[in-house]
Every structure is written in C-alpha cells, then in structure tokens.
Coordinates of C-alpha atoms and ligand atoms in Angstrom, one line a residue:
X1 CA -27.1 -135.7 115.8
X2 CA -29.3 -136.1 112.7
X3 CA -27.4 -136.4 109.5
X4 CA -29.2 -133.4 108.0
X5 CA -28.2 -131.2 110.9
X6 CA -24.6 -132.1 110.8
X7 CA -23.7 -132.0 107.1
X8 CA -23.8 -129.4 104.4
X9 CA -26.5 -130.0 101.8
X10 CA -25.4 -132.0 98.7
X11 CA -25.7 -128.9 96.6
X12 CA -23.4 -127.0 98.9
X13 CA -20.9 -129.9 99.0
X14 CA -20.8 -130.3 95.2
X15 CA -20.3 -126.6 94.7
X16 CA -17.6 -126.4 97.5
X17 CA -15.5 -129.1 95.9
X18 CA -16.0 -128.0 92.3
X19 CA -15.0 -124.4 93.3
X20 CA -12.0 -125.7 95.3
X21 CA -10.8 -127.9 92.5
X22 CA -11.2 -125.1 89.9
X23 CA -9.3 -122.6 92.1
X24 CA -6.3 -125.0 92.7
X25 CA -6.2 -125.7 88.9
X26 CA -6.6 -122.0 88.2
X27 CA -3.6 -121.1 90.3
X28 CA -1.4 -123.8 88.8
X29 CA -2.1 -122.7 85.3
X30 CA -1.6 -119.0 86.3
X31 CA 1.9 -119.9 87.4
X32 CA 2.5 -121.4 84.0
X33 CA 1.0 -118.6 81.9
X34 CA 4.1 -116.4 82.0
X35 CA 4.4 -114.9 78.5
X36 CA 1.2 -114.0 76.9
X37 CA 3.0 -113.6 73.6
X38 CA 3.8 -117.3 73.2
X39 CA 1.1 -119.6 71.9
X40 CA 1.1 -121.7 75.0
X41 CA 1.0 -118.7 77.3
X42 CA -1.9 -117.3 75.2
X43 CA -3.8 -120.6 75.3
X44 CA -3.3 -121.0 79.1
X45 CA -4.5 -117.4 79.7
X46 CA -7.6 -118.1 77.7
X47 CA -8.2 -121.2 79.8
X48 CA -7.5 -119.2 82.9
X49 CA -10.1 -116.6 82.0
X50 CA -12.6 -119.4 81.2
X51 CA -12.1 -121.3 84.5
X52 CA -12.0 -118.0 86.4
X53 CA -15.4 -116.9 85.1
X54 CA -16.7 -120.3 85.8
X55 CA -15.5 -119.9 89.5
X56 CA -17.3 -116.5 89.6
X57 CA -20.6 -118.0 88.4
X58 CA -20.3 -121.1 90.7
X59 CA -19.4 -118.9 93.7
X60 CA -22.4 -116.6 93.1
X61 CA -24.6 -119.7 92.9
X62 CA -22.9 -121.0 96.1
X63 CA -23.6 -117.8 97.9
X64 CA -27.2 -117.6 96.8
X65 CA -27.7 -121.2 97.9
X66 CA -26.1 -120.5 101.3
X67 CA -28.4 -117.5 101.9
X68 CA -31.4 -119.7 101.2
X69 CA -30.0 -122.8 102.9
X70 CA -28.1 -121.9 106.1
X71 CA -25.2 -124.3 106.9
X72 CA -25.6 -126.9 109.6
X73 CA -25.0 -125.5 113.1
X74 CA -21.4 -125.6 114.2
X75 CA -20.3 -128.4 116.7
X76 CA -21.1 -127.0 120.2
X77 CA -17.7 -127.8 121.5
X78 CA -15.8 -125.5 119.2
X79 CA -13.8 -122.9 121.2
X80 CA -15.0 -119.3 120.7
X81 CA -11.8 -118.4 119.0
X82 CA -12.1 -121.3 116.6
X83 CA -15.6 -120.3 115.8
X84 CA -14.6 -116.7 115.1
X85 CA -11.5 -117.7 113.1
X86 CA -13.4 -120.2 111.0
X87 CA -16.2 -117.7 110.3
X88 CA -13.7 -115.0 109.3
X89 CA -11.8 -117.4 107.1
X90 CA -15.0 -118.5 105.4
X91 CA -16.1 -114.9 104.8
X92 CA -12.7 -114.1 103.4
X93 CA -12.8 -117.2 101.2
X94 CA -16.0 -115.9 99.6
X95 CA -14.2 -112.5 99.0
X96 CA -11.4 -114.5 97.2
X97 CA -13.9 -116.7 95.2
X98 CA -15.7 -113.6 93.9
X99 CA -13.0 -111.0 94.1
X100 CA -10.4 -112.9 92.1
X101 CA -12.5 -113.3 89.0
X102 CA -13.8 -109.8 89.2
X103 CA -10.3 -108.2 89.5
X104 CA -9.2 -110.5 86.6
X105 CA -12.1 -109.4 84.6
X106 CA -11.2 -105.7 85.3
X107 CA -7.6 -106.4 84.3
X108 CA -8.4 -107.9 80.9
X109 CA -11.1 -105.3 80.2
X110 CA -8.7 -102.4 80.9
X111 CA -5.8 -104.1 79.2
X112 CA -3.9 -102.3 76.5
X113 CA -4.0 -105.4 74.5
X114 CA -7.7 -106.0 73.9
X115 CA -8.1 -109.7 73.6
X116 CA -11.7 -110.8 73.5
X117 CA -12.7 -113.5 76.0
X118 CA -14.3 -116.6 74.5
X119 CA -15.1 -119.0 77.3
X120 CA -13.6 -122.4 76.5
X121 CA -13.1 -121.0 72.9
X122 CA -16.8 -121.0 72.4
X123 CA -18.9 -118.6 74.4
X124 CA -18.2 -114.9 74.0
X125 CA -17.9 -113.1 77.3
X126 CA -18.0 -109.3 77.2
X127 CA -15.5 -106.9 78.6
X128 CA -16.6 -104.6 81.4
X129 CA -17.6 -101.2 80.1
X130 CA -14.2 -99.8 81.2
X131 CA -12.9 -101.3 78.0
X132 CA -14.4 -98.4 76.1
X133 CA -12.8 -95.7 78.3
X134 CA -10.0 -93.6 76.7
X135 CA -6.5 -94.9 77.3
X136 CA -5.7 -92.5 80.1
X137 CA -8.8 -93.4 82.1
X138 CA -8.3 -97.1 81.5
X139 CA -4.8 -97.1 83.0
X140 CA -5.8 -96.7 86.7
X141 CA -8.3 -99.6 86.3
X142 CA -5.6 -101.7 84.8
X143 CA -3.2 -101.2 87.7
X144 CA -6.0 -101.6 90.2
X145 CA -7.1 -104.9 88.5
X146 CA -3.6 -106.2 88.3
X147 CA -2.5 -105.3 91.8
X148 CA -5.6 -106.5 93.5
X149 CA -5.6 -109.7 91.5
X150 CA -2.1 -110.3 92.7
X151 CA -2.8 -109.4 96.4
X152 CA -5.9 -111.5 96.5
X153 CA -3.8 -114.3 95.1
X154 CA -1.5 -114.0 98.1
X155 CA -4.5 -113.8 100.4
X156 CA -5.9 -117.0 98.7
X157 CA -2.7 -118.9 99.4
X158 CA -2.7 -118.0 103.1
X159 CA -6.4 -118.5 103.6
X160 CA -6.6 -121.8 101.9
X161 CA -3.6 -123.0 103.9
X162 CA -5.4 -121.9 107.1
X163 CA -8.7 -123.4 106.0
X164 CA -7.2 -126.8 105.2
X165 CA -5.1 -126.7 108.4
X166 CA -8.3 -126.0 110.4
X167 CA -10.2 -128.9 108.7
X168 CA -7.3 -131.3 109.2
X169 CA -6.7 -130.2 112.8
X170 CA -10.3 -131.1 113.7
X171 CA -10.1 -134.3 111.7
X172 CA -6.8 -135.6 113.0
X173 CA -6.3 -134.0 116.4
X174 CA -9.8 -133.4 117.7
X175 CA -11.2 -136.7 116.6
X176 CA -14.4 -136.2 118.3
X177 CA -15.1 -133.2 116.2
X178 CA -15.1 -134.5 112.6
X179 CA -15.5 -131.2 110.8
X180 CA -14.4 -132.7 107.5
X181 CA -17.4 -135.0 107.5
X182 CA -19.6 -132.0 107.3
X183 CA -18.2 -131.2 103.8
X184 CA -16.4 -134.3 102.5
X185 CA -18.5 -136.5 100.2
X186 CA -19.1 -139.9 101.6
X187 CA -17.7 -139.2 105.0
X188 CA -20.0 -139.9 107.9
X189 CA -20.4 -137.6 110.9
X190 CA -18.8 -139.1 113.9
X191 CA -16.4 -141.2 112.0
X192 CA -12.9 -139.7 111.9
X193 CA -11.9 -141.5 108.8
X194 CA -13.7 -143.0 105.9
X195 CA -12.0 -144.8 103.0
X196 CA -14.1 -142.6 100.7
X197 CA -12.0 -139.7 101.8
X198 CA -9.2 -141.3 99.9
X199 CA -11.2 -140.5 96.8
X200 CA -11.2 -136.9 97.7
X201 CA -7.5 -137.0 98.2
X202 CA -6.9 -138.8 94.9
X203 CA -9.2 -136.4 93.0
X204 CA -7.1 -133.6 94.6
X205 CA -3.9 -135.1 93.2
X206 CA -5.6 -135.5 89.8
X207 CA -6.5 -131.7 89.8
X208 CA -2.9 -130.8 90.7
X209 CA -1.6 -133.1 87.9
X210 CA -4.0 -131.6 85.4
X211 CA -3.0 -128.0 86.4
X212 CA 0.7 -128.9 85.9
X213 CA 0.4 -130.8 82.7
X214 CA -2.6 -129.5 80.7
X215 CA -1.7 -128.1 77.3
X216 CA -4.9 -126.5 76.0
X217 CA -5.2 -126.6 72.2
X218 CA -2.9 -123.9 70.8
X219 CA -4.3 -121.4 68.5
X220 CA -4.5 -123.2 65.2
X221 CA -1.3 -123.0 63.1
X222 CA -2.5 -123.6 59.5
X223 CA -5.9 -125.3 59.9
X224 CA -7.6 -123.8 56.9
X225 CA -9.0 -126.2 54.3
X226 CA -7.6 -126.1 50.8
X227 CA -9.0 -123.3 48.6
X228 CA -12.6 -123.4 48.0
X229 CA -13.6 -119.8 48.0
X230 CA -15.9 -119.1 45.2
X231 CA -15.9 -115.7 43.8
X232 CA -18.6 -115.3 41.3
X233 CA -17.6 -111.8 40.5
X234 CA -15.4 -109.1 41.9
X235 CA -18.2 -107.6 44.0
X236 CA -19.3 -110.7 45.7
X237 CA -19.4 -110.9 49.4
X238 CA -17.0 -113.7 50.2
X239 CA -18.0 -114.0 53.8
X240 CA -20.9 -116.2 53.1
X241 CA -19.0 -119.3 52.3
X242 CA -19.7 -122.0 54.8
X243 CA -16.4 -123.7 54.7
X244 CA -13.4 -121.4 55.3
X245 CA -10.8 -121.8 52.6
X246 CA -7.1 -121.4 52.9
X247 CA -5.1 -118.9 51.0
X248 CA -2.5 -121.1 49.5
X249 CA 0.8 -119.3 50.1
X250 CA 3.2 -120.1 47.3
X251 CA 6.8 -119.6 48.1
X252 CA 8.2 -117.0 45.8
X253 CA 10.7 -119.4 44.4
X254 CA 8.2 -122.1 43.6
X255 CA 6.6 -121.9 40.2
X256 CA 3.0 -120.8 40.7
X257 CA 0.6 -123.5 39.6
X258 CA -1.0 -121.2 37.0
X259 CA 2.3 -120.7 35.2
X260 CA 4.1 -124.0 35.8
X261 CA 4.3 -124.7 32.1
X262 CA 3.2 -121.4 30.6
X263 CA 2.5 -121.6 26.9
X264 CA 3.1 -118.4 25.0
X265 CA 0.6 -115.8 26.0
X266 CA -2.3 -115.4 23.8
X267 CA -2.2 -111.9 22.4
X268 CA -5.0 -109.9 23.9
X269 CA -7.1 -107.4 21.8
X270 CA -5.6 -103.9 21.6
X271 CA -5.8 -102.0 24.8
X272 CA -6.2 -103.5 28.3
X273 CA -9.3 -105.6 29.1
X274 CA -11.5 -105.6 32.2
X275 CA -11.3 -108.8 34.1
X276 CA -13.8 -110.3 36.4
X277 CA -12.4 -112.2 39.4
X278 CA -13.7 -115.7 39.6
X279 CA -13.8 -118.8 41.8
X280 CA -10.6 -120.0 43.5
X281 CA -9.2 -116.6 43.9
X282 CA -7.7 -115.6 47.2
X283 CA -5.7 -113.0 49.1
X284 CA -3.7 -114.7 51.9
X285 CA -1.0 -114.0 54.3
X286 CA 1.5 -116.1 56.1
X287 CA 3.4 -115.4 59.3
X288 CA 4.5 -117.3 62.4
X289 CA 4.0 -117.2 66.1
X290 CA 6.9 -118.6 68.3
X291 CA 8.0 -120.5 65.2
X292 CA 4.6 -122.0 64.6
X293 CA 3.4 -121.2 61.1
X294 CA 0.2 -119.3 60.7
X295 CA -1.7 -119.0 57.4
X296 CA -4.6 -116.7 56.9
X297 CA -6.7 -115.1 54.3
X298 CA -9.2 -112.4 53.8
X299 CA -12.7 -113.6 53.2
X300 CA -14.0 -110.4 51.7
X301 CA -12.2 -108.4 49.1
X302 CA -12.9 -107.0 45.6
X303 CA -10.6 -106.2 42.7
X304 CA -10.9 -103.9 39.7
X305 CA -8.6 -105.2 37.0
X306 CA -7.8 -103.5 33.8
X307 CA -4.9 -105.3 32.3
X308 CA -3.2 -106.4 29.1
X309 CA 0.4 -107.7 28.8
X310 CA 0.8 -105.6 25.7
X311 CA -0.7 -102.5 27.1
X312 CA 1.0 -102.4 30.5
X313 CA 1.2 -98.6 30.4
X314 CA -2.6 -98.4 30.3
X315 CA -3.2 -101.2 32.8
X316 CA -4.4 -100.6 36.3
X317 CA -5.4 -102.8 39.2
X318 CA -6.9 -101.9 42.4
X319 CA -7.8 -104.3 45.2
X320 CA -9.8 -103.4 48.3
X321 CA -9.7 -105.7 51.3
X322 CA -12.1 -105.9 54.1
X323 CA -9.8 -106.1 57.1
X324 CA -12.5 -107.4 59.5
X325 CA -12.6 -110.5 57.3
X326 CA -9.2 -111.8 58.3
X327 CA -9.4 -115.5 58.9
X328 CA -6.6 -117.6 60.4
X329 CA -8.8 -120.5 61.4
X330 CA -8.7 -119.6 65.2
X331 CA -11.8 -117.9 66.5
X332 CA -10.0 -116.2 69.4
X333 CA -7.2 -114.9 67.3
X334 CA -9.5 -113.8 64.5
X335 CA -11.5 -111.7 66.9
X336 CA -8.3 -109.9 67.9
X337 CA -7.1 -109.2 64.4
X338 CA -9.6 -106.4 63.6
X339 CA -8.9 -104.7 66.9
X340 CA -6.8 -101.5 67.4
X341 CA -3.8 -103.6 68.2
X342 CA -3.7 -105.1 64.7
X343 CA -5.7 -103.8 61.8
X344 CA -7.8 -101.3 63.7
X345 CA -10.6 -102.1 61.3
X346 CA -13.0 -99.7 63.2
X347 CA -11.0 -96.7 62.0
X348 CA -9.6 -98.2 58.8
X349 CA -12.0 -100.8 57.6
X350 CA -10.3 -101.5 54.3
X351 CA -6.8 -101.9 53.0
X352 CA -6.2 -101.0 49.4
X353 CA -3.6 -101.9 46.9
X354 CA -3.5 -99.7 43.8
X355 CA -1.0 -100.6 41.0
X356 CA -0.7 -98.5 37.9
X357 CA 2.8 -99.4 36.8
X358 CA 3.7 -102.8 35.5
X359 CA 7.0 -104.1 34.3
X360 CA 7.6 -107.3 32.3
X361 CA 10.0 -109.7 34.1
X362 CA 10.4 -112.5 31.7
X363 CA 8.1 -115.1 30.1
X364 CA 4.7 -114.8 31.7
X365 CA 6.1 -112.7 34.6
X366 CA 5.5 -109.2 35.7
X367 CA 6.0 -106.9 38.6
X368 CA 3.2 -104.6 39.7
X369 CA 4.4 -101.4 41.3
X370 CA 1.7 -100.1 43.5
X371 CA 0.8 -98.4 46.8
X372 CA -0.6 -100.3 49.7
X373 CA -2.7 -98.4 52.2
X374 CA -3.1 -100.2 55.5
X375 CA -4.2 -98.9 58.8
X376 CA -4.0 -95.3 57.5
X377 CA -0.4 -95.7 56.3
X378 CA 0.5 -95.7 52.5
X379 CA 3.7 -97.3 51.3
X380 CA 5.0 -98.4 47.9
X381 CA 4.7 -102.2 47.5
X382 CA 6.0 -104.3 44.6
X383 CA 4.1 -107.5 43.7
X384 CA 5.9 -109.9 41.4
X385 CA 3.5 -112.2 39.7
X386 CA 3.1 -114.9 37.1
X387 CA 0.3 -114.7 34.6
X388 CA -1.2 -117.1 32.1
X389 CA -3.9 -115.9 29.7
X390 CA -5.8 -118.4 27.7
X391 CA -8.2 -116.7 25.4
X392 CA -10.7 -115.1 27.8
X393 CA -9.4 -116.8 31.0
X394 CA -6.5 -115.6 33.1
X395 CA -4.7 -117.0 36.1
X396 CA -2.2 -115.0 38.1
X397 CA -0.4 -115.7 41.3
X398 CA 2.0 -113.4 43.1
X399 CA 3.8 -113.3 46.4
X400 CA 5.4 -110.4 48.2
X401 CA 6.5 -109.6 51.7
X402 CA 5.6 -106.7 53.8
X403 CA 7.0 -105.2 57.0
X404 CA 3.9 -105.2 59.3
X405 CA 5.6 -102.7 61.7
X406 CA 5.8 -100.1 59.0
X407 CA 2.0 -100.0 58.9
X408 CA 1.6 -100.2 62.7
X409 CA 0.1 -103.7 62.5
X410 CA 0.9 -104.9 66.0
X411 CA 0.7 -102.3 68.7
X412 CA 2.0 -102.3 72.3
X413 CA 3.6 -105.5 73.2
X414 CA 2.9 -106.9 69.7
X415 CA 5.3 -104.4 68.2
X416 CA 8.2 -106.6 69.2
X417 CA 9.2 -109.0 66.5
X418 CA 10.6 -111.8 68.7
X419 CA 7.5 -113.9 68.7
X420 CA 5.7 -112.6 65.6
X421 CA 8.2 -111.6 62.9
X422 CA 8.0 -108.2 61.2
X423 CA 7.9 -109.7 57.8
X424 CA 4.6 -111.0 56.6
X425 CA 4.2 -112.9 53.3
X426 CA 1.2 -111.8 51.3
X427 CA 0.0 -114.0 48.4
X428 CA -2.6 -113.3 45.8
X429 CA -4.1 -115.8 43.5
X430 CA -6.6 -114.7 40.9
X431 CA -8.6 -116.6 38.3
X432 CA -10.4 -114.1 36.1
X433 CA -12.5 -114.0 32.9
X434 CA -12.4 -111.2 30.4
X435 CA -15.5 -109.1 30.6
Ligands
HEM501 C1 -9.5 -123.3 97.1 C2 -10.0 -124.1 98.0 C3 -11.1 -123.9 98.9 C4 -12.1 -122.9 99.0 C5 -12.1 -121.6 98.2 C6 -12.9 -123.3 100.1 C7 -14.0 -122.5 100.6 C8 -14.8 -122.9 101.6 C9 -15.9 -122.0 102.1 C10 -16.2 -120.7 101.6 C11 -16.5 -122.7 103.1 C12 -17.6 -122.2 104.0 C13 -18.9 -122.7 103.4 C14 -20.1 -122.0 104.0 O1 -20.3 -122.1 105.2 O2 -20.8 -121.4 103.2 C15 -15.8 -124.0 103.3 C16 -16.2 -124.9 104.2 C17 -15.4 -126.1 104.3 N1 -14.3 -126.5 103.7 FE1 -13.4 -125.5 102.1 N2 -12.6 -124.5 100.6 C18 -11.5 -124.9 99.9 C19 -10.8 -126.1 100.0 C20 -11.0 -127.0 101.0 C21 -10.2 -128.2 101.3 C22 -9.0 -128.6 100.5 C23 -10.8 -128.8 102.3 C24 -10.3 -130.1 103.0 C25 -9.1 -130.4 103.3 C26 -11.9 -128.0 102.8 C27 -12.8 -128.4 103.8 C28 -13.8 -127.7 104.2 C29 -14.7 -128.0 105.3 C30 -14.6 -129.3 106.1 C31 -15.7 -127.1 105.4 C32 -16.8 -127.0 106.4 C33 -16.4 -126.2 107.5 C34 -17.5 -126.2 108.6 O3 -18.1 -127.2 108.8 O4 -17.7 -125.1 109.1 N3 -12.0 -126.9 101.9 N4 -14.8 -124.0 102.3
HEM502 C1 -10.8 -117.9 91.0 C2 -10.4 -117.1 90.1 C3 -9.0 -116.8 89.8 C4 -7.8 -117.1 90.4 C5 -7.7 -117.9 91.7 C6 -6.8 -116.5 89.7 C7 -5.4 -116.6 90.1 C8 -4.4 -115.9 89.4 C9 -3.0 -116.0 89.8 C10 -2.5 -116.8 91.0 C11 -2.3 -115.3 88.9 C12 -0.8 -115.0 88.9 C13 -0.6 -113.7 89.7 C14 0.8 -113.3 89.7 O1 1.6 -114.0 90.2 O2 1.0 -112.2 89.2 C15 -3.2 -114.8 88.0 C16 -2.9 -114.0 86.9 C17 -3.8 -113.5 85.9 N1 -5.2 -113.7 85.9 FE1 -6.2 -114.7 87.3 N2 -7.3 -115.8 88.7 C18 -8.6 -116.0 88.7 C19 -9.5 -115.4 87.8 C20 -9.2 -114.7 86.6 C21 -10.1 -114.2 85.7 C22 -11.6 -114.4 85.7 C23 -9.4 -113.5 84.8 C24 -9.9 -112.8 83.5 C25 -11.1 -112.8 83.1 C26 -8.0 -113.6 85.1 C27 -7.0 -113.0 84.5 C28 -5.7 -113.1 84.8 C29 -4.6 -112.6 84.0 C30 -4.7 -111.8 82.7 C31 -3.4 -112.8 84.8 C32 -2.0 -112.4 84.3 C33 -1.6 -111.2 85.0 C34 -0.3 -110.7 84.6 O3 -0.2 -110.0 83.5 O4 0.7 -111.0 85.3 N3 -7.9 -114.3 86.3 N4 -4.5 -115.2 88.3

C-alpha cells in the first residue's frame, strides 16, 4: 500500500497529537484547580481557559482540514463492528474536542463572578453575549454550561480509554493491522513497532508530568515599581505614565518619611491655603490573597485641598478616585477589579473622600474625619496623617484601614473573608505646593 494512502497527512498527525496532548494536560490541571479563590486555583483556571480555547481553535482547524483532506481508507480487513465503533468514537471525540471548550466558555461567560479571559495572560478573549443577560436569565446558562462540561468530561474519559484501547489492540494483538502507524509520527505502515514510537510514549509521560507539576505564574503579589507617579497638578490624568508606580504603603506605626524628623511647622498665612498636588503623590491600598501580600494603587485621582494647621476649622479636603484605574500589577486581576464583583465602576465610577473636620494629634500629626463614598455606600472614615510644611511645600502621609465588606467590595464568593481579608489598608501620600 502506498504510504500516502495508508497514513494521515502530516498536518492531520501534528494536529491530532497537539490536541491529544493539550486535552490530557487540560484534564490534569482541571483536577488541580479546586478552589478558584486561592491564587494557585485562579492561575490554573486561567491556564485551563487558555489551553481550552487553544483546543477549540486547533479542533476547528483539524475538522476543516479533514473535510478538505479525507483520511486514508481504513484497512480492508477491519470487521464491520470495528469500523462502526471506530467511526462512532471518532465522531464523538470531535464532539468532545469542540463541545468541551464551548461549554467551558458558556460557563465562564454566564458566571456570577465575571472574570475576564486573557489567553496566556496576554490576549483578551471575549465572553459570549450571554454575559450581558440579567442575572436571572444567566443562571440557566450557567448550570447548562457547568453540567454539560462535567458530563462531557466523563464522556471524554470513556471515549479516550476506548480510543486508546482500540489503537493498542490493533497494534499489539492484530499485528498485521498496524493502525497506530497511520497516526503515530515516525511509525511505518506494516511495521508493528518502531523505536520512534517510544518518543511518543515519552512525550506522553512529559505531558502528564507537566499537567501534574505545572505552577503557572501566580497573580503578582507586590510587583509594582517604587513610586514614580508624576502628578503635575491635581487635575492631571495619571493614567498616562508609562511605568506603573507603586503606592508605598507605610505601616501606621512607622514614621512616615515626610515627617521622620519634623521640624516645627512653618506658620502658614492666616486662613487655609489651596494646595496643588505634585509629583510622587499616591493613593494606594494593601490587602492579601491566601496570605500573599497584594499592593495596589489608583492611577487616576484628583484632590482639592484647602488646609492650614492653624485654621483647621476652615480646612477642607476632597479626593476623587477613578475606580477603573486600580492597578495591582496583574493584568488579569486588574481587569476584574472594576467589575460588579468589586468596585462596580460602571455604576459608580468614582470613590470620593470628603473631610471637613480635622483634629490635631500631636506634633505634625492630625486626624481627618471624613466620609468615604465607595460603590454607592457612604461611611465615616478617619484618616490619621503626618504633615510637614516647609514654606510653600507640604508633604503628608496617612494610613487608615477600611472594611471592604461594608462597602460591598467583593460580591458573591468574594464576600467571604477567608482568602481575602475584610480589612484593607489604604495609604495616601501627597506632596503639594501652595497655590
Ligand atoms: C485526548 C486524546 C485524543 C483525542 C481527542 C483523539 C482524537 C482522535 C480523532 C478525532 C481521530 C480521528 C481522526 C480523523 O479521522 O479525523 C483520531 C485518530 C487516531 N488516534 Fe486519537 N485521539 C487522542 C489520543 C490518542 C492516543 C493516546 C492514541 C494512541 C495510543 C491515538 C491514536 C489514534 C490513531 C492510531 C488514530 C487513527 C485511527 C484510524 O486510523 O482510523 N489517539 N484520534
Ligand atoms: C478541551 C477542552 C477542555 C477540557 C478537556 C476541560 C476539562 C475540564 C474538566 C475535566 C473539568 C473538571 C470537571 C469537574 O470535575 O467538575 C473542568 C472544569 C472547568 N473548566 Fe474545563 N475543559 C476544557 C475547556 C474549558 C474552557 C475553554 C473553559 C473556559 C473558557 C473551561 C472552564 C472550566 C471551568 C471554569 C471549570 C471549573 C468548573 C467548576 O466550577 O467546577 N474549560 N474542565
């Protein structure tokens, strides 16, 4: 029999083994995903989505190729039942290869927790339009996606077992019918064993080891660079800075750099002054995920500051923060933060902090009593801060802690505080010049 008539084309062979390897890997990481709320579970799920969509694209390519390039004729000596069974298994394998990713895609699109899909952390992949349905209409899609994904997974286990058993039966028991040679790279038709098949076996073991051991990069803990955010004035758009800068989160006990050795405050002119926010200012937050520290900051915010240490009763500060600009140094996580599960920036684009009562709290120290409005909820918040004024330059730094759950930040599964604590530390550092 001519080689071309007894073997699948190279394209079909490459696609077959790439898809098979991806599916085995995919199932192994699915078994390790468990808890989406832990960083490793989250990272494995992101990888699972990426590999799954890759399988979808490869399988569609494989199907298109097959329609244009029919497979080699089956060995004439196959029994009719074998022919029928192998055909049925092949058709069902295509159903798995395409159905699994599509049901997974439905599941994540209809999920209560809207986590955007970034393939391999880089390429944005859209949700299906069902993501925009109202919650009640989404629910049936969610359970359909979930259940069919699970049932197709059981089907996949059975079919792959049958498929491999069939290939091995012909290879080992019916040695005159080397089915494997039709698909295995390097194997020759007519030869029941070829050493190159060992390579396939070893590659298979490699895929299994990778699926068991791989630890995809966890969402960054505190990857942000030291502060570099330039803020020319308080109305500048801070989103344009090329290098993301960290919000240095000072511990409340540690003396803030600005006030480490505060000389006596220079007396300001009578009445509070207006201050323009300058370079190096930041509004940051710190929390943790499964014990792993996360530091973030807001890239866009503005502040109106009318303040004088000797005219506290006439002082007033208001800060407006663009919630969509939250930056924790992890693209995937940062896409989730503005969603309805967290800040709900579509409905409440800004958080505001307005303080109009200030209390002296010792040399160079004050407490701002204000109101924070976040996600449509307004609550009193006190911000203790240190301040150093040197002629027309001022530096302040303050840290406070908030209960995110009181503002509804973290919905659904994220309400629980076992992985992400309720308390979030918020830090503000401002360098300002008198206007
Ligand atoms: C998840 C894993 C796998 C999937 C989804 C899969 C899928 C498929 C599909 C859909 C076909 C039919 C190709 C066509 O005619 O268009 C096929 C053929 C084939 N597969 Fe797999 N396969 C997998 C794993 C394996 C493994 C592990 C082996 C070897 C032990 C294997 C050996 C073969 C062989 C020999 C053929 C050709 C059968 C024939 O000549 O009719 N496959 N596979
Ligand atoms: C060839 C493709 C795929 C295979 C073989 C596969 C396989 C699996 C398996 C075996 C599970 C565990 C099922 C269970 O025991 O409950 C699972 C879960 C899951 N898969 Fe896939 N999957 C594929 C593609 C996808 C895609 C493309 C997505 C999303 C875009 C996805 C999203 C999920 C999610 C979110 C879960 C967790 C479900 C839960 O909450 O329990 N999968 N997958």
